[in-house]
Coordinates of C-alpha atoms in Angstrom, one line a residue:
R238 CA 0.0 0.0 0.0
T239 CA 1.2 3.5 -0.8
L240 CA 0.2 6.5 1.3
S241 CA 0.1 9.6 -0.8
G242 CA -0.6 13.2 0.2
H243 CA 2.6 15.0 0.9
T244 CA 3.6 17.6 -1.7
E245 CA 7.4 17.4 -1.0
Y246 CA 10.0 14.8 0.1
V247 CA 9.1 12.5 3.0
S248 CA 12.0 12.7 5.4
S249 CA 10.9 10.6 8.4
V250 CA 8.3 8.0 9.4
C251 CA 7.3 6.2 12.6
V252 CA 4.8 3.5 13.3
T253 CA 2.6 3.6 16.5
A254 CA 3.2 1.0 19.1
N255 CA -0.2 -0.6 18.4
G256 CA 0.6 -0.8 14.7
K257 CA -2.5 1.0 13.6
H258 CA -1.1 4.3 12.4
V259 CA 2.0 5.7 10.7
V260 CA 3.2 9.3 11.2
S261 CA 5.2 10.9 8.4
G262 CA 7.2 14.2 8.3
S263 CA 7.9 16.0 5.1
W264 CA 9.7 18.9 3.4
D265 CA 6.2 20.3 2.8
K266 CA 6.4 21.4 6.5
T267 CA 3.7 19.0 7.7
V268 CA 3.4 16.0 9.9
R269 CA 0.7 13.5 8.8
L270 CA -1.1 10.7 10.7
W271 CA -2.2 7.8 8.5
S272 CA -4.4 4.9 9.1
L273 CA -2.6 1.7 8.1
D274 CA -5.9 -0.2 7.7
S275 CA -7.5 2.3 5.2
G276 CA -4.4 4.0 3.9
T277 CA -6.0 7.4 4.4
C278 CA -4.6 10.5 6.1
V279 CA -6.4 11.0 9.4
R280 CA -4.8 14.3 10.4
T281 CA -2.4 16.9 9.0
L282 CA -0.4 18.8 11.5
S283 CA 0.8 22.2 10.3
G284 CA 2.9 24.8 12.0
H285 CA 6.5 24.3 11.2
M286 CA 8.0 27.1 9.1
D287 CA 10.4 24.8 7.2
A288 CA 10.9 21.1 6.4
V289 CA 10.2 18.4 9.0
L290 CA 13.3 16.3 9.3
S291 CA 12.7 14.0 12.3
L292 CA 9.8 12.4 14.3
C293 CA 9.4 10.5 17.5
L294 CA 6.4 8.8 18.9
P295 CA 6.3 8.3 22.7
A296 CA 5.1 4.9 23.8
D297 CA 1.7 6.2 24.9
C298 CA 0.9 7.3 21.3
N299 CA -0.9 10.4 22.7
S300 CA 1.6 12.8 21.0
V301 CA 4.2 13.1 18.3
L302 CA 7.4 15.1 18.4
S303 CA 8.8 16.7 15.3
G304 CA 12.2 18.3 14.5
S305 CA 12.5 20.8 11.7
K306 CA 14.8 22.9 9.6
D307 CA 13.1 25.9 11.3
K308 CA 15.4 25.1 14.3
T309 CA 12.5 24.0 16.6
V310 CA 11.0 20.9 18.1
R311 CA 7.3 20.7 18.3
V312 CA 5.1 18.5 20.5
W313 CA 1.7 17.7 19.0
S314 CA -1.2 16.3 20.8
L315 CA -2.9 13.3 19.2
G316 CA -5.4 12.6 22.0
S317 CA -8.3 14.6 20.6
R318 CA -9.9 15.1 17.2
E319 CA -8.3 18.5 16.9
S320 CA -4.5 17.8 17.0
Q321 CA -2.5 20.8 17.9
C322 CA 1.0 21.9 18.8
T323 CA 1.0 21.9 22.6
R324 CA 4.7 23.0 22.9
M325 CA 7.4 24.5 20.8
I326 CA 11.0 24.0 22.0
N327 CA 13.6 26.5 20.9
G328 CA 17.3 26.6 21.6
H329 CA 19.0 25.1 18.6
T330 CA 20.7 27.5 16.2
D331 CA 20.5 25.2 13.1
H332 CA 18.3 22.5 11.6
V333 CA 17.0 19.9 14.1
T334 CA 17.8 16.6 12.5
S335 CA 16.9 14.2 15.3
V336 CA 14.4 14.1 18.1
C337 CA 13.6 11.5 20.8
V338 CA 11.8 11.3 24.1
T339 CA 13.0 9.4 27.2
A340 CA 11.1 6.3 28.3
D341 CA 9.4 8.1 31.1
S342 CA 8.4 11.0 28.7
K343 CA 9.9 13.6 31.0
H344 CA 12.7 14.8 28.7
V345 CA 12.9 15.6 25.0
V346 CA 16.3 15.1 23.5
S347 CA 17.2 16.6 20.1
G348 CA 20.2 16.8 17.8
S349 CA 21.1 19.5 15.4
W350 CA 23.4 20.7 12.6
D351 CA 24.6 23.2 15.3
K352 CA 26.7 20.3 16.6
T353 CA 24.8 20.0 19.9
V354 CA 22.5 17.6 21.6
R355 CA 19.9 19.3 23.9
R356 CA 17.7 18.0 26.6
S357 CA 14.5 19.7 27.5
E358 CA 11.9 19.1 30.1
E359 CA 8.7 17.6 28.6

């Protein structure tokens, strides 16, 4: 099955722990949540000012984290029908190329072209 809808390169994908959804990040500045059963885009998350380069799904699947060329990490709520950015993490001075969350979901860790790894409180 092919999931189509992004208008630019897809740079990152993650599968939810329950295997029902895929999250994708793209150079079109969006994060998309897809149903694996139907192949349809369930939600489109917009807000980044540049390409989305990295994604992370915490184990609870209630949120998704995205890192972008806009130098930010965003935390998106997936718990309601209206997904929204609940937090924007600044601090990097160049593209955020990697993002992850600790197992207890208390810290967001990100890597950047600015040659740093940053830890933020979740």
